Amino acid sequence: MRRQVKGKQVRRELLPDQSKELLRELHLLTREGNLNADALRKLKQVNHLVGLLRPAMEDVQTRHGAPVVVDAGSGNAYLGFILYELFLKDAEAGTLLSVEGRLELTQRAKERAGRLGFGRMEFQTAHLDEAQWPERIHVLMALHACDTATDDALAVAIQKGADHVAVVPCCQAEVAQQLKDSKQAVEPTLALLYQHAWHRREFGSHLTNVIRALTLESFGYQVTVTELTGWEHSLKNELILGRRVHRENRQARAKLEALLGSFGVRPKLARVLGVEPAPRTLPPST
C-alpha cells in the first residue's frame, strides 16, 4: 500500500496561495486531500521549479501590462496550471499559452482550465516547429522537449525577444550523430573524447547544452546553468535559465562559432538562427 502524506504535512508542501482544488484537478491530491509518494515527489519538483521561475514572472508582471507566458511542449501542463494560479489568475491581464503536440493532452488540459475558470489559459495542438506563436513572448519555458524540440523552443524565444527563458533539455541525438559524421575533420585529440559510442552520446548531450547556453549568450542573454534539485530520479535534470539583458554579445558569438567549427557540428538551433561554424585549418597529417 502506498504511503500517504496527510494534513499538516500536505500543507507544508504547498506554496502560498496554492489551492488544493487545483492539485486535485491535477491528480496530485486525493479527494481526501492526501498525497501519495509519487504525487509528493511531483509536487516538490514542480514547486521547486516555480521558485526558480518566480523572479522571471514577477519581473515581467512589473514591466509589462499583459505578459505572455509560453509553456512549449507542455505535456500535462502541471507547471503551466500552477504558474497561472499563482501569478496570473488574480492579475488584471496576462496569458499563458500551452503548446503540445498530442491532441488528447491538449484537450484534457483545455477541459481542466474550463472547470477551474482559468479563462486566460490558451492551448494549441502543434509540434514546436509548426506552432503559431504570439508576436511577442515574455517568458518561455520548455521542460523535457525531446531532442531538437528544445532547439525549436529556444529559437522561438530568441526570435520573439523573450525576456526570460527556462529549458530542461531531454534526450539529445542530433549532435552525437554529427560528431560521428564529422570525426575525420576534427582535431585528433578532440576526437578522442567521443571515439566510443557511449562517450559520443554523453559528450554529444553535453556539447548540445553548451551550444544552447552559448547561443543564448550570443543573442544577449545572461545565462545560468544549474541542476534541478529533487529531480534525482531523472538523468535529465539540467536547467538552463536565460535573462535578456542586451541585443547581442559579439564575444560570445565568436566563441560559439569557434566551438561549432572545432567539432564540425551545426545543430538545429544554429541552423535556424543562421549561426555558421568558424572555418578552421587542421594541422598537416604526419
mmCIF file of N, CA, C and O in Angstrom, residues 180-268:
data_model
loop_
_atom_site.group_PDB
_atom_site.id
_atom_site.type_symbol
_atom_site.label_atom_id
_atom_site.label_comp_id
_atom_site.label_asym_id
_atom_site.label_seq_id
_atom_site.Cartn_x
_atom_site.Cartn_y
_atom_site.Cartn_z
ATOM 1 N N LYS A 180 29.740 11.886 -35.079
ATOM 2 C CA LYS A 180 30.133 10.661 -35.772
ATOM 3 C C LYS A 180 30.463 10.935 -37.228
ATOM 4 O O LYS A 180 31.473 10.444 -37.761
ATOM 5 N N ASP A 181 29.628 11.758 -37.871
ATOM 6 C CA ASP A 181 29.817 12.036 -39.295
ATOM 7 C C ASP A 181 31.039 12.913 -39.565
ATOM 8 O O ASP A 181 31.637 12.839 -40.654
ATOM 9 N N SER A 182 31.406 13.771 -38.588
ATOM 10 C CA SER A 182 32.494 14.725 -38.822
ATOM 11 C C SER A 182 33.806 14.295 -38.190
ATOM 12 O O SER A 182 34.756 15.071 -38.121
ATOM 13 N N LYS A 183 33.869 13.061 -37.750
ATOM 14 C CA LYS A 183 35.016 12.583 -36.963
ATOM 15 C C LYS A 183 36.350 12.807 -37.665
ATOM 16 O O LYS A 183 37.345 13.210 -37.053
ATOM 17 N N GLN A 184 36.389 12.584 -38.965
ATOM 18 C CA GLN A 184 37.650 12.685 -39.685
ATOM 19 C C GLN A 184 38.113 14.134 -39.856
ATOM 20 O O GLN A 184 39.291 14.377 -40.131
ATOM 21 N N ALA A 185 37.202 15.094 -39.681
ATOM 22 C CA ALA A 185 37.551 16.501 -39.888
ATOM 23 C C ALA A 185 37.894 17.221 -38.591
ATOM 24 O O ALA A 185 38.178 18.415 -38.602
ATOM 25 N N VAL A 186 37.876 16.503 -37.477
ATOM 26 C CA VAL A 186 38.109 17.104 -36.168
ATOM 27 C C VAL A 186 39.539 16.826 -35.729
ATOM 28 O O VAL A 186 40.110 15.780 -36.044
ATOM 29 N N GLU A 187 40.116 17.775 -35.009
ATOM 30 C CA GLU A 187 41.469 17.607 -34.493
ATOM 31 C C GLU A 187 41.554 16.282 -33.729
ATOM 32 O O GLU A 187 40.710 15.998 -32.877
ATOM 33 N N PRO A 188 42.505 15.422 -34.015
ATOM 34 C CA PRO A 188 42.530 14.061 -33.489
ATOM 35 C C PRO A 188 42.433 13.951 -31.970
ATOM 36 O O PRO A 188 41.762 13.061 -31.454
ATOM 37 N N THR A 189 43.058 14.859 -31.257
ATOM 38 C CA THR A 189 42.993 14.783 -29.791
ATOM 39 C C THR A 189 41.571 15.030 -29.297
ATOM 40 O O THR A 189 41.089 14.353 -28.381
ATOM 41 N N LEU A 190 40.869 16.001 -29.893
ATOM 42 C CA LEU A 190 39.481 16.258 -29.504
ATOM 43 C C LEU A 190 38.593 15.055 -29.824
ATOM 44 O O LEU A 190 37.680 14.727 -29.063
ATOM 45 N N ALA A 191 38.859 14.403 -30.940
ATOM 46 C CA ALA A 191 38.032 13.258 -31.346
ATOM 47 C C ALA A 191 38.129 12.105 -30.367
ATOM 48 O O ALA A 191 37.213 11.269 -30.290
ATOM 49 N N LEU A 192 39.198 12.068 -29.570
ATOM 50 C CA LEU A 192 39.324 11.013 -28.565
ATOM 51 C C LEU A 192 38.235 11.108 -27.501
ATOM 52 O O LEU A 192 37.911 10.114 -26.847
ATOM 53 N N LEU A 193 37.667 12.290 -27.339
ATOM 54 C CA LEU A 193 36.629 12.481 -26.327
ATOM 55 C C LEU A 193 35.372 11.678 -26.622
ATOM 56 O O LEU A 193 34.572 11.422 -25.731
ATOM 57 N N TYR A 194 35.190 11.287 -27.867
ATOM 58 C CA TYR A 194 33.935 10.611 -28.224
ATOM 59 C C TYR A 194 34.162 9.499 -29.250
ATOM 60 O O TYR A 194 33.295 9.215 -30.068
ATOM 61 N N GLN A 195 35.297 8.834 -29.166
ATOM 62 C CA GLN A 195 35.539 7.770 -30.140
ATOM 63 C C GLN A 195 34.656 6.549 -29.885
ATOM 64 O O GLN A 195 34.372 5.778 -30.798
ATOM 65 N N HIS A 196 34.214 6.347 -28.641
ATOM 66 C CA HIS A 196 33.314 5.240 -28.332
ATOM 67 C C HIS A 196 31.862 5.724 -28.380
ATOM 68 O O HIS A 196 31.563 6.873 -28.024
ATOM 69 N N ALA A 197 30.970 4.841 -28.797
ATOM 70 C CA ALA A 197 29.568 5.224 -28.975
ATOM 71 C C ALA A 197 28.952 5.768 -27.687
ATOM 72 O O ALA A 197 28.205 6.755 -27.707
ATOM 73 N N TRP A 198 29.257 5.125 -26.569
ATOM 74 C CA TRP A 198 28.698 5.582 -25.278
ATOM 75 C C TRP A 198 29.176 6.998 -24.973
ATOM 76 O O TRP A 198 28.392 7.874 -24.597
ATOM 77 N N HIS A 199 30.490 7.220 -25.135
ATOM 78 C CA HIS A 199 31.028 8.550 -24.883
ATOM 79 C C HIS A 199 30.466 9.572 -25.864
ATOM 80 O O HIS A 199 30.260 10.730 -25.508
ATOM 81 N N ARG A 200 30.226 9.136 -27.100
ATOM 82 C CA ARG A 200 29.687 10.057 -28.104
ATOM 83 C C ARG A 200 28.292 10.519 -27.703
ATOM 84 O O ARG A 200 27.953 11.690 -27.867
ATOM 85 N N ARG A 201 27.474 9.609 -27.189
ATOM 86 C CA ARG A 201 26.136 10.012 -26.727
ATOM 87 C C ARG A 201 26.231 10.997 -25.572
ATOM 88 O O ARG A 201 25.542 12.017 -25.542
ATOM 89 N N GLU A 202 27.085 10.660 -24.587
ATOM 90 C CA GLU A 202 27.197 11.518 -23.415
ATOM 91 C C GLU A 202 27.845 12.864 -23.763
ATOM 92 O O GLU A 202 27.363 13.926 -23.336
ATOM 93 N N PHE A 203 28.918 12.823 -24.521
ATOM 94 C CA PHE A 203 29.589 14.058 -24.898
ATOM 95 C C PHE A 203 28.713 14.895 -25.826
ATOM 96 O O PHE A 203 28.659 16.127 -25.712
ATOM 97 N N GLY A 204 27.994 14.226 -26.728
ATOM 98 C CA GLY A 204 27.088 14.942 -27.620
ATOM 99 C C GLY A 204 26.007 15.672 -26.849
ATOM 100 O O GLY A 204 25.640 16.806 -27.181
ATOM 101 N N SER A 205 25.485 15.020 -25.806
ATOM 102 C CA SER A 205 24.469 15.659 -24.976
ATOM 103 C C SER A 205 25.030 16.890 -24.274
ATOM 104 O O SER A 205 24.405 17.959 -24.246
ATOM 105 N N HIS A 206 26.231 16.730 -23.696
ATOM 106 C CA HIS A 206 26.863 17.853 -23.007
ATOM 107 C C HIS A 206 27.167 18.989 -23.979
ATOM 108 O O HIS A 206 26.876 20.162 -23.693
ATOM 109 N N LEU A 207 27.742 18.661 -25.138
ATOM 110 C CA LEU A 207 28.070 19.682 -26.125
ATOM 111 C C LEU A 207 26.824 20.411 -26.607
ATOM 112 O O LEU A 207 26.831 21.635 -26.799
ATOM 113 N N THR A 208 25.735 19.671 -26.783
ATOM 114 C CA THR A 208 24.464 20.290 -27.195
ATOM 115 C C THR A 208 24.052 21.380 -26.228
ATOM 116 O O THR A 208 23.684 22.494 -26.638
ATOM 117 N N ASN A 209 24.113 21.095 -24.939
ATOM 118 C CA ASN A 209 23.668 22.076 -23.953
ATOM 119 C C ASN A 209 24.647 23.236 -23.811
ATOM 120 O O ASN A 209 24.236 24.370 -23.544
ATOM 121 N N VAL A 210 25.940 22.966 -23.993
ATOM 122 C CA VAL A 210 26.915 24.061 -24.003
ATOM 123 C C VAL A 210 26.617 25.004 -25.173
ATOM 124 O O VAL A 210 26.636 26.235 -25.017
ATOM 125 N N ILE A 211 26.323 24.437 -26.335
ATOM 126 C CA ILE A 211 25.990 25.252 -27.505
ATOM 127 C C ILE A 211 24.719 26.053 -27.253
ATOM 128 O O ILE A 211 24.635 27.244 -27.613
ATOM 129 N N ARG A 212 23.727 25.437 -26.623
ATOM 130 C CA ARG A 212 22.479 26.156 -26.339
ATOM 131 C C ARG A 212 22.714 27.338 -25.412
ATOM 132 O O ARG A 212 22.204 28.446 -25.644
ATOM 133 N N ALA A 213 23.473 27.113 -24.348
ATOM 134 C CA ALA A 213 23.754 28.199 -23.408
ATOM 135 C C ALA A 213 24.544 29.315 -24.088
ATOM 136 O O ALA A 213 24.246 30.507 -23.914
ATOM 137 N N LEU A 214 25.541 28.943 -24.888
ATOM 138 C CA LEU A 214 26.369 29.939 -25.566
ATOM 139 C C LEU A 214 25.574 30.682 -26.644
ATOM 140 O O LEU A 214 25.807 31.878 -26.889
ATOM 141 N N THR A 215 24.622 29.995 -27.263
ATOM 142 C CA THR A 215 23.753 30.661 -28.243
ATOM 143 C C THR A 215 22.911 31.728 -27.560
ATOM 144 O O THR A 215 22.776 32.854 -28.068
ATOM 145 N N LEU A 216 22.331 31.390 -26.413
ATOM 146 C CA LEU A 216 21.567 32.395 -25.668
ATOM 147 C C LEU A 216 22.451 33.599 -25.327
ATOM 148 O O LEU A 216 22.044 34.748 -25.488
ATOM 149 N N GLU A 217 23.663 33.341 -24.864
ATOM 150 C CA GLU A 217 24.572 34.432 -24.534
ATOM 151 C C GLU A 217 24.852 35.297 -25.758
ATOM 152 O O GLU A 217 24.888 36.536 -25.675
ATOM 153 N N SER A 218 25.061 34.656 -26.895
ATOM 154 C CA SER A 218 25.413 35.419 -28.097
ATOM 155 C C SER A 218 24.265 36.312 -28.558
ATOM 156 O O SER A 218 24.491 37.321 -29.243
ATOM 157 N N PHE A 219 23.034 35.963 -28.189
ATOM 158 C CA PHE A 219 21.886 36.800 -28.530
ATOM 159 C C PHE A 219 21.455 37.688 -27.368
ATOM 160 O O PHE A 219 20.312 38.140 -27.308
ATOM 161 N N GLY A 220 22.376 37.934 -26.438
ATOM 162 C CA GLY A 220 22.140 38.950 -25.418
ATOM 163 C C GLY A 220 21.563 38.483 -24.105
ATOM 164 O O GLY A 220 21.118 39.316 -23.304
ATOM 165 N N TYR A 221 21.567 37.185 -23.850
ATOM 166 C CA TYR A 221 21.017 36.670 -22.603
ATOM 167 C C TYR A 221 22.111 36.437 -21.564
ATOM 168 O O TYR A 221 23.221 36.001 -21.897
ATOM 169 N N GLN A 222 21.782 36.738 -20.332
ATOM 170 C CA GLN A 222 22.613 36.341 -19.211
ATOM 171 C C GLN A 222 22.161 34.948 -18.800
ATOM 172 O O GLN A 222 20.985 34.730 -18.516
ATOM 173 N N VAL A 223 23.078 33.998 -18.781
ATOM 174 C CA VAL A 223 22.706 32.582 -18.671
ATOM 175 C C VAL A 223 23.201 31.984 -17.355
ATOM 176 O O VAL A 223 24.327 32.244 -16.925
ATOM 177 N N THR A 224 22.338 31.175 -16.766
ATOM 178 C CA THR A 224 22.692 30.366 -15.603
ATOM 179 C C THR A 224 22.356 28.920 -15.924
ATOM 180 O O THR A 224 21.257 28.631 -16.401
ATOM 181 N N VAL A 225 23.304 28.033 -15.686
ATOM 182 C CA VAL A 225 23.069 26.597 -15.863
ATOM 183 C C VAL A 225 23.177 25.946 -14.488
ATOM 184 O O VAL A 225 24.180 26.126 -13.790
ATOM 185 N N THR A 226 22.145 25.223 -14.109
ATOM 186 C CA THR A 226 22.122 24.641 -12.778
ATOM 187 C C THR A 226 21.428 23.288 -12.804
ATOM 188 O O THR A 226 20.966 22.827 -13.855
ATOM 189 N N GLU A 227 21.359 22.664 -11.649
ATOM 190 C CA GLU A 227 20.709 21.363 -11.512
ATOM 191 C C GLU A 227 19.371 21.548 -10.815
ATOM 192 O O GLU A 227 19.256 22.348 -9.882
ATOM 193 N N LEU A 228 18.385 20.831 -11.290
ATOM 194 C CA LEU A 228 17.086 20.845 -10.635
ATOM 195 C C LEU A 228 17.127 19.881 -9.457
ATOM 196 O O LEU A 228 17.044 18.672 -9.640
ATOM 197 N N THR A 229 17.253 20.390 -8.266
ATOM 198 C CA THR A 229 17.240 19.522 -7.097
ATOM 199 C C THR A 229 15.863 18.907 -6.937
ATOM 200 O O THR A 229 14.844 19.522 -7.248
ATOM 201 N N GLY A 230 15.842 17.688 -6.461
ATOM 202 C CA GLY A 230 14.573 16.985 -6.333
ATOM 203 C C GLY A 230 14.207 16.174 -7.558
ATOM 204 O O GLY A 230 13.211 15.466 -7.563
ATOM 205 N N TRP A 231 15.026 16.271 -8.620
ATOM 206 C CA TRP A 231 14.765 15.512 -9.847
ATOM 207 C C TRP A 231 15.804 14.406 -10.005
ATOM 208 O O TRP A 231 16.146 13.989 -11.102
ATOM 209 N N GLU A 232 16.331 13.932 -8.865
ATOM 210 C CA GLU A 232 17.431 12.985 -8.909
ATOM 211 C C GLU A 232 17.056 11.669 -9.584
ATOM 212 O O GLU A 232 17.920 10.922 -10.032
ATOM 213 N N HIS A 233 15.757 11.376 -9.650
ATOM 214 C CA HIS A 233 15.328 10.126 -10.295
ATOM 215 C C HIS A 233 15.527 10.178 -11.798
ATOM 216 O O HIS A 233 15.476 9.162 -12.479
ATOM 217 N N SER A 234 15.728 11.388 -12.330
ATOM 218 C CA SER A 234 15.884 11.566 -13.771
ATOM 219 C C SER A 234 17.312 11.982 -14.096
ATOM 220 O O SER A 234 17.902 12.804 -13.396
ATOM 221 N N LEU A 235 17.871 11.417 -15.166
ATOM 222 C CA LEU A 235 19.187 11.840 -15.612
ATOM 223 C C LEU A 235 19.125 13.183 -16.317
ATOM 224 O O LEU A 235 20.151 13.827 -16.527
ATOM 225 N N LYS A 236 17.921 13.608 -16.697
ATOM 226 C CA LYS A 236 17.756 14.851 -17.441
ATOM 227 C C LYS A 236 17.293 15.940 -16.472
ATOM 228 O O LYS A 236 16.126 16.297 -16.401
ATOM 229 N N ASN A 237 18.222 16.447 -15.677
ATOM 230 C CA ASN A 237 17.837 17.425 -14.665
ATOM 231 C C ASN A 237 18.669 18.701 -14.751
ATOM 232 O O ASN A 237 18.874 19.389 -13.764
ATOM 233 N N GLU A 238 19.173 18.999 -15.944
ATOM 234 C CA GLU A 238 19.930 20.232 -16.174
ATOM 235 C C GLU A 238 18.973 21.344 -16.563
ATOM 236 O O GLU A 238 18.132 21.177 -17.450
ATOM 237 N N LEU A 239 19.079 22.467 -15.894
ATOM 238 C CA LEU A 239 18.207 23.609 -16.153
ATOM 239 C C LEU A 239 19.029 24.758 -16.716
ATOM 240 O O LEU A 239 20.038 25.163 -16.128
ATOM 241 N N ILE A 240 18.606 25.268 -17.865
ATOM 242 C CA ILE A 240 19.250 26.421 -18.481
ATOM 243 C C ILE A 240 18.297 27.615 -18.361
ATOM 244 O O ILE A 240 17.179 27.577 -18.882
ATOM 245 N N LEU A 241 18.738 28.632 -17.648
ATOM 246 C CA LEU A 241 17.943 29.842 -17.457
ATOM 247 C C LEU A 241 18.596 30.997 -18.206
ATOM 248 O O LEU A 241 19.823 31.173 -18.141
ATOM 249 N N GLY A 242 17.789 31.787 -18.902
ATOM 250 C CA GLY A 242 18.318 32.939 -19.617
ATOM 251 C C GLY A 242 17.487 34.188 -19.336
ATOM 252 O O GLY A 242 16.259 34.124 -19.323
ATOM 253 N N ARG A 243 18.167 35.300 -19.105
ATOM 254 C CA ARG A 243 17.500 36.600 -18.924
ATOM 255 C C ARG A 243 18.092 37.575 -19.928
ATOM 256 O O ARG A 243 19.305 37.791 -19.957
ATOM 257 N N ARG A 244 17.259 38.170 -20.753
ATOM 258 C CA ARG A 244 17.742 39.039 -21.832
ATOM 259 C C ARG A 244 18.179 40.382 -21.262
ATOM 260 O O ARG A 244 17.382 41.092 -20.642
ATOM 261 N N VAL A 245 19.451 40.707 -21.503
ATOM 262 C CA VAL A 245 19.998 41.957 -20.977
ATOM 263 C C VAL A 245 20.581 42.841 -22.076
ATOM 264 O O VAL A 245 20.805 44.033 -21.857
ATOM 265 N N HIS A 246 20.892 42.275 -23.244
ATOM 266 C CA HIS A 246 21.441 43.037 -24.359
ATOM 267 C C HIS A 246 20.810 42.541 -25.658
ATOM 268 O O HIS A 246 20.160 41.497 -25.698
ATOM 269 N N ARG A 247 21.048 43.266 -26.730
ATOM 270 C CA ARG A 247 20.578 42.815 -28.040
ATOM 271 C C ARG A 247 21.466 41.706 -28.584
ATOM 272 O O ARG A 247 21.006 40.811 -29.276
ATOM 273 N N GLU A 248 22.761 41.779 -28.273
ATOM 274 C CA GLU A 248 23.687 40.769 -28.766
ATOM 275 C C GLU A 248 24.957 40.788 -27.932
ATOM 276 O O GLU A 248 25.206 41.729 -27.171
ATOM 277 N N ASN A 249 25.752 39.748 -28.087
ATOM 278 C CA ASN A 249 27.037 39.647 -27.415
ATOM 279 C C ASN A 249 28.018 39.092 -28.447
ATOM 280 O O ASN A 249 28.057 37.885 -28.693
ATOM 281 N N ARG A 250 28.793 39.961 -29.078
ATOM 282 C CA ARG A 250 29.659 39.542 -30.180
ATOM 283 C C ARG A 250 30.781 38.626 -29.715
ATOM 284 O O ARG A 250 31.209 37.737 -30.453
ATOM 285 N N GLN A 251 31.260 38.833 -28.511
ATOM 286 C CA GLN A 251 32.311 37.970 -27.988
ATOM 287 C C GLN A 251 31.804 36.547 -27.818
ATOM 288 O O GLN A 251 32.476 35.577 -28.195
ATOM 289 N N ALA A 252 30.590 36.411 -27.272
ATOM 290 C CA ALA A 252 30.000 35.078 -27.126
ATOM 291 C C ALA A 252 29.714 34.468 -28.493
ATOM 292 O O ALA A 252 29.877 33.254 -28.685
ATOM 293 N N ARG A 253 29.312 35.292 -29.453
ATOM 294 C CA ARG A 253 29.038 34.782 -30.807
ATOM 295 C C ARG A 253 30.314 34.220 -31.427
ATOM 296 O O ARG A 253 30.290 33.151 -32.059
ATOM 297 N N ALA A 254 31.425 34.889 -31.243
ATOM 298 C CA ALA A 254 32.689 34.395 -31.791
ATOM 299 C C ALA A 254 33.087 33.071 -31.142
ATOM 300 O O ALA A 254 33.565 32.149 -31.819
ATOM 301 N N LYS A 255 32.870 32.953 -29.839
ATOM 302 C CA LYS A 255 33.169 31.703 -29.144
ATOM 303 C C LYS A 255 32.275 30.577 -29.655
ATOM 304 O O LYS A 255 32.724 29.440 -29.841
ATOM 305 N N LEU A 256 31.000 30.893 -29.873
ATOM 306 C CA LEU A 256 30.056 29.896 -30.375
ATOM 307 C C LEU A 256 30.475 29.396 -31.752
ATOM 308 O O LEU A 256 30.511 28.186 -32.010
ATOM 309 N N GLU A 257 30.799 30.314 -32.641
ATOM 310 C CA GLU A 257 31.207 29.927 -33.993
ATOM 311 C C GLU A 257 32.479 29.083 -33.961
ATOM 312 O O GLU A 257 32.616 28.110 -34.713
ATOM 313 N N ALA A 258 33.413 29.442 -33.077
ATOM 314 C CA ALA A 258 34.648 28.677 -32.954
ATOM 315 C C ALA A 258 34.382 27.273 -32.423
ATOM 316 O O ALA A 258 34.977 26.286 -32.885
ATOM 317 N N LEU A 259 33.478 27.168 -31.461
ATOM 318 C CA LEU A 259 33.136 25.862 -30.892
ATOM 319 C C LEU A 259 32.500 24.959 -31.943
ATOM 320 O O LEU A 259 32.855 23.779 -32.068
ATOM 321 N N LEU A 260 31.575 25.505 -32.710
ATOM 322 C CA LEU A 260 30.937 24.727 -33.773
ATOM 323 C C LEU A 260 31.973 24.258 -34.790
ATOM 324 O O LEU A 260 31.942 23.108 -35.246
ATOM 325 N N GLY A 261 32.885 25.157 -35.134
ATOM 326 C CA GLY A 261 33.913 24.799 -36.103
ATOM 327 C C GLY A 261 34.874 23.747 -35.581
ATOM 328 O O GLY A 261 35.306 22.856 -36.320
ATOM 329 N N SER A 262 35.204 23.821 -34.292
ATOM 330 C CA SER A 262 36.160 22.875 -33.711
ATOM 331 C C SER A 262 35.665 21.440 -33.779
ATOM 332 O O SER A 262 36.448 20.509 -33.984
ATOM 333 N N PHE A 263 34.352 21.262 -33.588
ATOM 334 C CA PHE A 263 33.804 19.907 -33.552
ATOM 335 C C PHE A 263 33.042 19.534 -34.828
ATOM 336 O O PHE A 263 32.517 18.421 -34.928
ATOM 337 N N GLY A 264 32.975 20.445 -35.778
ATOM 338 C CA GLY A 264 32.323 20.122 -37.040
ATOM 339 C C GLY A 264 30.843 19.837 -36.910
ATOM 340 O O GLY A 264 30.305 18.979 -37.610
ATOM 341 N N VAL A 265 30.154 20.562 -36.002
ATOM 342 C CA VAL A 265 28.722 20.335 -35.802
ATOM 343 C C VAL A 265 27.962 21.633 -36.080
ATOM 344 O O VAL A 265 28.511 22.732 -35.965
ATOM 345 N N ARG A 266 26.698 21.480 -36.414
ATOM 346 C CA ARG A 266 25.810 22.630 -36.592
ATOM 347 C C ARG A 266 24.389 22.169 -36.257
ATOM 348 O O ARG A 266 23.616 21.798 -37.145
ATOM 349 N N PRO A 267 24.038 22.176 -34.975
ATOM 350 C CA PRO A 267 22.707 21.694 -34.573
ATOM 351 C C PRO A 267 21.589 22.587 -35.085
ATOM 352 O O PRO A 267 21.829 23.679 -35.611
ATOM 353 N N LYS A 268 20.377 22.127 -34.898
ATOM 354 C CA LYS A 268 19.221 22.822 -35.456
ATOM 355 C C LYS A 268 19.130 24.263 -34.977
ATOM 356 O O LYS A 268 18.780 25.160 -35.745
#
